[in-house]
Tab-separated table of C-alpha atoms and ligand atoms in Angstrom:
chain	number	residue	atom	x	y	z
A	1	UNK	CA	12.780	-29.743	-18.817
A	2	UNK	CA	8.903	-29.765	-17.851
A	3	UNK	CA	8.204	-26.724	-16.024
A	4	UNK	CA	4.572	-26.683	-14.457
A	5	UNK	CA	2.929	-22.750	-13.819
A	6	UNK	CA	0.702	-21.362	-11.449
A	7	UNK	CA	-1.074	-18.815	-10.030
A	8	UNK	CA	-1.962	-18.746	-6.785
A	9	UNK	CA	-4.092	-16.153	-4.313
A	10	UNK	CA	-5.805	-13.179	-4.867
A	11	UNK	CA	-6.033	-12.468	-8.603
A	12	UNK	CA	-4.444	-9.215	-10.077
A	13	UNK	CA	-3.295	-7.367	-13.344
A	14	UNK	CA	-0.207	-9.029	-14.814
A	15	UNK	CA	-0.045	-12.248	-14.126
A	16	UNK	CA	-1.575	-13.181	-18.012
A	17	UNK	CA	2.438	-11.488	-18.743
A	18	UNK	CA	4.090	-12.982	-16.092
A	19	UNK	CA	2.975	-16.656	-17.672
A	20	UNK	CA	3.832	-15.290	-21.190
A	21	UNK	CA	7.398	-13.592	-19.511
A	22	UNK	CA	8.063	-16.994	-18.302
A	23	UNK	CA	7.205	-19.307	-21.279
A	24	UNK	CA	8.904	-17.406	-23.881
A	25	UNK	CA	12.026	-16.784	-21.798
A	26	UNK	CA	11.455	-21.499	-21.262
A	27	UNK	CA	11.125	-21.711	-24.922
A	28	UNK	CA	14.494	-20.324	-25.700
A	29	UNK	CA	15.457	-22.744	-22.951
A	30	UNK	CA	13.271	-25.690	-24.906
A	31	UNK	CA	10.932	-26.214	-21.633
A	32	UNK	CA	8.094	-28.140	-22.281
A	33	UNK	CA	5.291	-25.792	-19.997
A	34	UNK	CA	2.286	-27.460	-18.202
A	35	UNK	CA	-0.107	-24.844	-16.985
A	36	UNK	CA	-1.381	-25.851	-13.333
A	37	UNK	CA	-4.982	-24.544	-12.811
A	38	UNK	CA	-6.508	-22.327	-9.704
A	39	UNK	CA	-3.220	-22.037	-7.715
A	40	UNK	CA	-2.259	-25.367	-5.330
A	41	UNK	CA	-5.621	-26.504	-6.147
A	42	UNK	CA	-4.851	-27.367	-9.558
A	43	UNK	CA	-1.851	-29.852	-7.726
A	44	UNK	CA	-4.132	-31.078	-5.399
A	45	UNK	CA	-6.932	-32.082	-7.857
A	46	UNK	CA	-4.878	-32.655	-10.988
A	47	UNK	CA	-6.230	-30.368	-13.445
A	48	UNK	CA	-4.023	-28.736	-15.914
A	49	UNK	CA	-4.288	-27.520	-19.031
A	50	UNK	CA	-0.925	-27.176	-22.022
A	51	UNK	CA	0.427	-23.668	-22.221
A	52	UNK	CA	2.205	-22.652	-25.532
A	53	UNK	CA	3.686	-20.069	-27.166
A	54	UNK	CA	0.767	-20.041	-28.851
A	55	UNK	CA	-1.804	-19.931	-25.916
A	56	UNK	CA	-0.114	-17.448	-24.475
A	57	UNK	CA	0.640	-14.899	-26.973
A	58	UNK	CA	-2.076	-13.077	-26.844
A	59	UNK	CA	-2.874	-12.774	-23.198
A	60	UNK	CA	-0.323	-9.692	-23.283
A	61	UNK	CA	-3.592	-7.385	-21.590
A	62	UNK	CA	-5.627	-9.147	-20.485
A	63	UNK	CA	-6.280	-8.721	-16.619
A	64	UNK	CA	-6.983	-11.570	-14.575
A	65	UNK	CA	-4.997	-15.655	-14.611
A	66	UNK	CA	-5.881	-17.790	-17.850
A	67	UNK	CA	-4.620	-21.045	-14.939
A	68	UNK	CA	-7.629	-19.558	-12.364
A	69	UNK	CA	-6.732	-19.009	-9.388
A	70	UNK	CA	-7.872	-19.888	-5.756
A	71	UNK	CA	-6.621	-19.486	-2.094
A	72	UNK	CA	-6.076	-23.091	-0.995
A	73	UNK	CA	-3.021	-24.339	1.025
A	74	UNK	CA	-2.311	-28.112	0.701
A	75	UNK	CA	-0.029	-28.093	3.950
A	76	UNK	CA	-3.664	-27.368	5.905
A	77	UNK	CA	-4.169	-31.158	5.305
A	78	UNK	CA	-1.599	-33.690	5.300
A	79	UNK	CA	-3.739	-35.363	2.588
A	80	UNK	CA	-3.602	-32.137	0.215
A	81	UNK	CA	0.247	-32.467	0.475
A	82	UNK	CA	0.533	-35.962	0.141
A	83	UNK	CA	-1.883	-35.395	-2.990
A	84	UNK	CA	0.654	-32.458	-3.981
A	85	UNK	CA	3.518	-34.757	-4.169
A	86	UNK	CA	2.345	-37.316	-5.993
A	87	UNK	CA	0.876	-35.183	-8.446
A	88	UNK	CA	3.872	-33.561	-9.095
A	89	UNK	CA	6.069	-37.320	-9.097
A	90	UNK	CA	3.558	-38.197	-12.006
A	91	UNK	CA	3.251	-35.767	-13.804
A	92	UNK	CA	7.108	-35.325	-13.947
A	93	UNK	CA	7.561	-32.003	-13.034
A	94	UNK	CA	11.428	-30.488	-13.543
A	95	UNK	CA	9.924	-27.928	-11.500
A	96	UNK	CA	7.262	-25.272	-10.817
A	97	UNK	CA	6.540	-21.522	-11.053
A	98	UNK	CA	4.553	-19.973	-8.896
A	99	UNK	CA	3.241	-16.680	-8.976
A	100	UNK	CA	1.821	-15.303	-5.911
A	101	UNK	CA	1.935	-13.225	-3.028
A	102	UNK	CA	2.914	-14.396	0.854
A	103	UNK	CA	0.789	-17.452	1.060
A	104	UNK	CA	0.789	-18.928	-2.302
A	105	UNK	CA	4.937	-18.408	-1.873
A	106	UNK	CA	4.688	-19.798	1.652
A	107	UNK	CA	3.739	-22.483	0.032
A	108	UNK	CA	6.644	-22.563	-2.939
A	109	UNK	CA	8.720	-21.540	0.303
A	110	UNK	CA	8.141	-25.473	2.139
A	111	UNK	CA	7.662	-27.524	-0.566
A	112	UNK	CA	11.267	-26.130	-1.145
A	113	UNK	CA	12.361	-26.741	2.246
A	114	UNK	CA	10.958	-29.449	3.756
A	115	UNK	CA	10.395	-31.743	0.651
A	116	UNK	CA	12.767	-30.405	-1.888
A	117	UNK	CA	10.597	-29.717	-4.889
A	118	UNK	CA	11.945	-27.645	-7.540
A	119	UNK	CA	9.977	-24.047	-7.417
A	120	UNK	CA	10.791	-20.559	-8.668
A	121	UNK	CA	8.742	-18.032	-7.452
A	122	UNK	CA	7.541	-14.584	-8.823
A	123	UNK	CA	5.644	-12.154	-6.944
A	124	UNK	CA	2.325	-10.476	-7.414
A	125	UNK	CA	0.084	-9.080	-5.211
A	126	UNK	CA	-2.242	-6.099	-6.114
A	127	UNK	CA	-0.971	-5.237	-2.258
A	128	UNK	CA	2.611	-4.256	-2.682
A	129	UNK	CA	3.705	-5.994	0.484
A	130	UNK	CA	5.904	-8.779	-0.470
A	131	UNK	CA	9.340	-8.133	1.506
A	132	UNK	CA	12.126	-8.093	-0.981
A	133	UNK	CA	11.191	-6.892	-3.725
A	134	UNK	CA	10.488	-2.637	-4.781
A	135	UNK	CA	6.727	-3.847	-6.109
A	136	UNK	CA	5.008	-6.204	-7.117
A	137	UNK	CA	2.710	-5.817	-10.617
A	138	UNK	CA	-0.864	-5.177	-9.793
A	139	UNK	CA	-0.448	-2.611	-7.665
A	140	UNK	CA	-0.058	0.082	-10.011
A	141	UNK	CA	-2.925	-0.873	-11.883
A	142	UNK	CA	-4.709	-2.046	-8.803
A	143	UNK	CA	-3.847	2.021	-7.369
A	144	UNK	CA	-4.775	3.398	-10.574
A	145	UNK	CA	-8.468	1.830	-10.390
A	146	UNK	CA	-8.693	3.631	-7.075
A	147	UNK	CA	-7.294	6.946	-7.812
A	148	UNK	CA	-9.474	7.133	-10.573
A	149	UNK	CA	-12.377	6.610	-8.606
A	150	UNK	CA	-11.153	8.846	-6.104
A	151	UNK	CA	-10.973	11.391	-9.168
A	152	UNK	CA	-14.866	10.521	-9.522
A	153	UNK	CA	-16.141	10.799	-6.098
A	154	UNK	CA	-14.214	14.314	-5.131
A	155	UNK	CA	-16.904	15.887	-8.201
A	156	UNK	CA	-19.487	14.477	-6.870
A	157	UNK	CA	-18.850	15.444	-3.244
A	158	UNK	CA	-18.178	18.759	-4.220
A	159	UNK	CA	-21.562	19.188	-5.719
A	160	UNK	CA	-22.598	17.987	-3.455
A	161	UNK	CA	-20.459	19.776	-0.177
A	162	UNK	CA	-19.885	16.034	0.836
A	163	UNK	CA	-17.351	14.272	2.752
A	164	UNK	CA	-16.844	11.103	0.809
A	165	UNK	CA	-14.513	8.357	2.143
A	166	UNK	CA	-13.156	5.832	-0.495
A	167	UNK	CA	-12.180	2.910	1.134
A	168	UNK	CA	-9.357	0.931	-0.316
A	169	UNK	CA	-8.112	-2.782	-0.187
A	170	UNK	CA	-4.452	-3.332	1.259
A	171	UNK	CA	-4.767	-6.219	3.938
A	172	UNK	CA	-2.555	-4.653	6.468
A	173	UNK	CA	-0.299	-2.598	4.608
A	174	UNK	CA	-1.030	0.948	3.348
A	175	UNK	CA	0.354	0.935	0.240
A	176	UNK	CA	-3.107	1.197	-2.201
A	177	UNK	CA	-4.709	3.828	0.302
A	178	UNK	CA	-1.299	6.444	0.390
A	179	UNK	CA	0.013	6.280	-3.164
A	180	UNK	CA	-4.535	6.961	-4.132
A	181	UNK	CA	-4.496	9.106	-1.669
A	182	UNK	CA	-1.231	11.397	-2.607
A	183	UNK	CA	-2.166	11.049	-5.936
A	184	UNK	CA	-6.057	12.012	-4.932
A	185	UNK	CA	-5.164	14.478	-3.237
A	186	UNK	CA	-7.277	13.525	-0.140
A	187	UNK	CA	-7.999	14.982	2.824
A	188	UNK	CA	-6.682	12.040	5.869
A	189	UNK	CA	-6.062	9.315	4.247
A	190	UNK	CA	-5.480	5.970	7.534
A	191	UNK	CA	-3.708	3.118	7.175
A	192	UNK	CA	-3.012	-0.098	8.564
A	193	UNK	CA	0.330	1.511	10.406
A	194	UNK	CA	-1.160	3.543	12.764
A	195	UNK	CA	-3.782	3.401	14.835
A	196	UNK	CA	-6.676	5.821	13.137
A	197	UNK	CA	-6.850	9.126	15.264
A	198	UNK	CA	-11.288	9.650	15.439
A	199	UNK	CA	-10.070	13.078	16.852
A	200	UNK	CA	-7.625	14.665	14.922
A	201	UNK	CA	-9.171	13.356	11.939
A	202	UNK	CA	-12.577	15.455	12.706
A	203	UNK	CA	-11.110	17.924	13.180
A	204	UNK	CA	-8.863	18.371	10.422
A	205	UNK	CA	-11.709	17.987	8.138
A	206	UNK	CA	-13.183	20.679	11.160
A	207	UNK	CA	-10.511	22.690	10.018
A	208	UNK	CA	-10.981	21.358	6.241
A	209	UNK	CA	-14.202	23.152	6.535
A	210	UNK	CA	-13.467	26.461	8.115
A	211	UNK	CA	-11.562	27.569	5.494
A	212	UNK	CA	-13.493	27.649	3.422
A	213	UNK	CA	-13.129	23.995	1.236
A	214	UNK	CA	-16.604	23.355	0.638
A	215	UNK	CA	-16.064	19.079	0.356
A	216	UNK	CA	-13.185	16.784	1.752
A	217	UNK	CA	-11.639	13.636	0.380
A	218	UNK	CA	-10.936	10.654	2.957
A	219	UNK	CA	-9.127	7.966	1.747
A	220	UNK	CA	-9.345	4.770	4.373
A	221	UNK	CA	-7.652	1.416	4.115
A	222	UNK	CA	-9.102	-1.567	5.050
A	223	UNK	CA	-6.681	-3.269	7.155
A	224	UNK	CA	-7.193	0.024	9.225
A	225	UNK	CA	-6.950	-0.460	12.943
A	226	UNK	CA	-10.408	0.845	14.150
A	227	UNK	CA	-10.269	2.401	17.787
A	228	UNK	CA	-13.866	0.192	19.049
A	229	UNK	CA	-13.547	-3.474	18.221
A	230	UNK	CA	-17.033	-4.645	16.900
A	231	UNK	CA	-17.857	-6.547	19.773
A	232	UNK	CA	-18.969	-9.809	19.344
A	233	UNK	CA	-17.883	-9.624	15.614
A	234	UNK	CA	-16.890	-13.106	14.243
A	235	UNK	CA	-14.045	-11.853	12.690
A	236	UNK	CA	-13.908	-14.194	9.231
A	237	UNK	CA	-10.940	-15.900	8.560
A	238	UNK	CA	-9.404	-17.537	4.646
A	239	UNK	CA	-7.734	-21.036	4.563
A	240	UNK	CA	-3.889	-19.262	5.759
A	241	UNK	CA	-5.630	-17.730	8.719
A	242	UNK	CA	-6.360	-14.575	7.286
A	243	UNK	CA	-8.797	-12.150	8.345
A	244	UNK	CA	-10.812	-11.167	5.186
A	245	UNK	CA	-11.558	-7.576	6.164
A	246	UNK	CA	-14.083	-6.126	3.215
A	247	UNK	CA	-16.123	-7.762	6.042
A	248	UNK	CA	-15.402	-4.754	8.686
A	249	UNK	CA	-17.245	-1.883	7.216
A	250	UNK	CA	-14.492	0.414	8.107
A	251	UNK	CA	-15.103	3.666	5.578
A	252	UNK	CA	-18.415	3.389	6.789
A	253	UNK	CA	-18.015	3.212	10.504
A	254	UNK	CA	-15.620	6.229	8.914
A	255	UNK	CA	-18.051	8.503	7.196
A	256	UNK	CA	-20.881	7.243	10.249
A	257	UNK	CA	-18.336	8.228	12.660
A	258	UNK	CA	-17.640	11.436	10.654
A	259	UNK	CA	-21.004	12.664	10.271
A	260	UNK	CA	-21.680	11.870	13.539
A	261	UNK	CA	-19.551	13.895	15.819
A	262	UNK	CA	-18.828	17.102	13.110
A	263	UNK	CA	-22.053	16.855	11.461
A	264	UNK	CA	-20.619	17.288	8.103
A	265	UNK	CA	-22.823	14.706	5.292
A	266	UNK	CA	-20.317	12.166	4.441
A	267	UNK	CA	-21.417	8.991	2.432
A	268	UNK	CA	-18.925	6.490	2.025
A	269	UNK	CA	-17.433	4.211	-1.459
A	270	UNK	CA	-16.027	1.428	-1.432
A	271	UNK	CA	-13.292	-0.266	-4.834
A	272	UNK	CA	-13.272	-3.498	-3.467
A	273	UNK	CA	-12.507	-6.455	-6.330
A	274	UNK	CA	-13.507	-3.546	-8.813
A	275	UNK	CA	-9.233	-2.467	-8.427
A	276	UNK	CA	-8.227	-6.191	-9.009
A	277	UNK	CA	-10.206	-5.922	-12.840
A	278	UNK	CA	-8.950	-4.555	-16.208
A	279	UNK	CA	-6.418	-4.444	-18.324
A	280	UNK	CA	-2.701	-4.135	-16.603
A	281	UNK	CA	-1.289	-0.816	-17.711
A	282	UNK	CA	2.065	-0.431	-18.963
A	283	UNK	CA	4.707	-0.701	-15.764
A	284	UNK	CA	2.823	-3.968	-14.715
A	285	UNK	CA	2.519	-5.368	-18.461
A	286	UNK	CA	6.419	-4.642	-17.905
A	287	UNK	CA	6.815	-5.877	-14.985
A	288	UNK	CA	4.992	-9.106	-15.618
A	289	UNK	CA	6.951	-9.703	-18.141
A	290	UNK	CA	10.201	-8.861	-17.226
A	291	UNK	CA	9.544	-11.646	-13.904
A	292	UNK	CA	8.074	-14.161	-15.901
A	293	UNK	CA	11.442	-14.433	-18.377
A	294	UNK	CA	13.471	-14.251	-14.487
A	295	UNK	CA	12.155	-16.900	-13.280
A	296	UNK	CA	12.018	-19.450	-16.137
A	297	UNK	CA	16.465	-18.194	-16.201
A	298	UNK	CA	16.764	-19.160	-12.706
A	299	UNK	CA	14.756	-22.544	-13.692
A	300	UNK	CA	17.022	-23.230	-16.361
A	301	UNK	CA	19.762	-22.046	-13.841
A	302	UNK	CA	18.882	-24.815	-11.492
A	303	UNK	CA	18.079	-21.532	-8.924
A	304	UNK	CA	15.251	-23.700	-7.201
A	305	UNK	CA	14.002	-21.332	-3.798
A	306	UNK	CA	14.395	-18.658	-4.784
A	307	UNK	CA	12.424	-15.677	-6.156
A	308	UNK	CA	12.265	-13.333	-9.055
A	309	UNK	CA	13.320	-9.924	-7.291
A	310	UNK	CA	12.772	-6.284	-8.119
A	311	UNK	CA	15.238	-3.543	-6.871
A	312	UNK	CA	15.721	-0.366	-8.299
A	313	UNK	CA	14.957	-1.606	-12.162
A	314	UNK	CA	17.180	-4.642	-11.859
A	315	UNK	CA	15.162	-8.081	-11.631
A	316	UNK	CA	17.650	-11.044	-9.313
A	317	UNK	CA	16.093	-14.155	-7.369
A	318	UNK	CA	16.809	-13.993	-3.479
A	319	UNK	CA	15.669	-16.358	-1.423
A	320	UNK	CA	11.436	-17.205	-1.522
A	321	UNK	CA	11.493	-17.686	2.380
A	322	UNK	CA	13.542	-14.647	2.557
A	323	UNK	CA	10.124	-12.650	1.130
A	324	UNK	CA	7.331	-14.558	2.995
A	325	UNK	CA	8.739	-13.805	6.630
A	326	UNK	CA	7.827	-10.760	7.061
A	327	UNK	CA	5.705	-8.316	5.644
A	328	UNK	CA	6.121	-4.950	3.149
A	329	UNK	CA	4.509	-2.279	5.437
A	330	UNK	CA	4.594	0.781	4.854
A	331	UNK	CA	7.697	3.039	6.035
A	332	UNK	CA	7.155	5.476	9.041
A	333	UNK	CA	8.534	8.221	6.539
A	334	UNK	CA	6.143	7.817	4.819
A	335	UNK	CA	3.574	7.806	6.943
A	336	UNK	CA	5.025	10.655	8.183
A	337	UNK	CA	5.237	11.854	5.202
A	338	UNK	CA	2.085	11.957	4.269
A	339	UNK	CA	0.978	14.584	6.740
A	340	UNK	CA	2.317	17.777	4.898
A	341	UNK	CA	-0.199	16.044	1.864
A	342	UNK	CA	-3.367	17.564	4.709
A	343	UNK	CA	-4.246	20.854	4.632
Y	401	F6P	O1	-4.824	-9.362	-1.324
Y	401	F6P	C1	-5.467	-8.915	-2.548
Y	401	F6P	C2	-7.112	-8.942	-1.740
Y	401	F6P	O2	-7.298	-8.400	-2.840
Y	401	F6P	C3	-6.962	-8.288	-0.440
Y	401	F6P	O3	-6.058	-6.869	-0.717
Y	401	F6P	C4	-7.655	-7.937	-0.344
Y	401	F6P	O4	-8.506	-7.999	1.177
Y	401	F6P	C5	-8.237	-9.513	-0.399
Y	401	F6P	O5	-7.048	-9.906	-1.638
Y	401	F6P	C6	-9.387	-9.658	-1.020
Y	401	F6P	O6	-9.420	-11.061	-1.285
Y	401	F6P	P1	-10.644	-11.886	-1.280
Y	401	F6P	O7	-10.631	-11.606	-3.384
Y	401	F6P	O8	-10.903	-13.250	-1.659
Y	401	F6P	O9	-11.708	-11.345	-1.238
């Protein structure tokens, strides 16, 4: 079988181990591999590279994706869709393994259901917001980077007797903020799952100060719903119609509110794309390899339209359509639990 592999959407550590996993297992079945560069853009434009044992052997510890990535949505323009379908035919692909999040896998699902393209999905996202799977690779590394940033902010916050607000990525799911805040011992955490209550946050920070603590740490998810919509603010959208959240300066807004309302000197810092760089953690390397291996097995079994999911300790195939039908956000039990960590 001739199998094309692509990686789409925001990159994250674990993509290279996943590519390696697909190739390693596929070689057992005698597959020929082609690397499709830059996500779905590579199929619109027909840009490929050879993918061999030698080209993937060393990439297990490398961040990013050797194939490149983009947020190209081929369903946006009919000519792009036709180009994708034409290139798949011309290249003679028997299967396409798409590694990505909600958007990239949404395209894989539609290509399969609407056009019969034999796709298999590998779930990746630092946001951990993909439904049907317990964890996605990239999350552990990205949240770990956020935790380290919070540890560093604690030192400077304590020295200057300040509040430090750390804005973390995660889009419309608060997984990264929740884990960073809990693991880093934050005094307050704001999540997209619950509108920001500035009064409650400031009252709590005042109480923290009153009990003698000389600094405080706040973790703010970039997707936090702010109490006042910035009037006239033009929202920038990506090719899939998602708001580009980094431009909203959530951390800065929260820091200004704290300083203005309770007079405690406050600074904001943003982790941003630093989350996504660096070597994948042990967890992300192993998960990447496991889901990659399983993806090759799904191709061998012709289980197309399926995505690999981690359920407990097992990896298994689930319909891609089901995985992209809705976002996996932080459940209310965890949203409530986190409040017991604010003392
Ligand atoms: O989906 C991953 C992610 O890192 C989000 O957490 C963030 O909102 C977005 O990508 C940033 O996208 P870009 O790399 O296009 O700026």
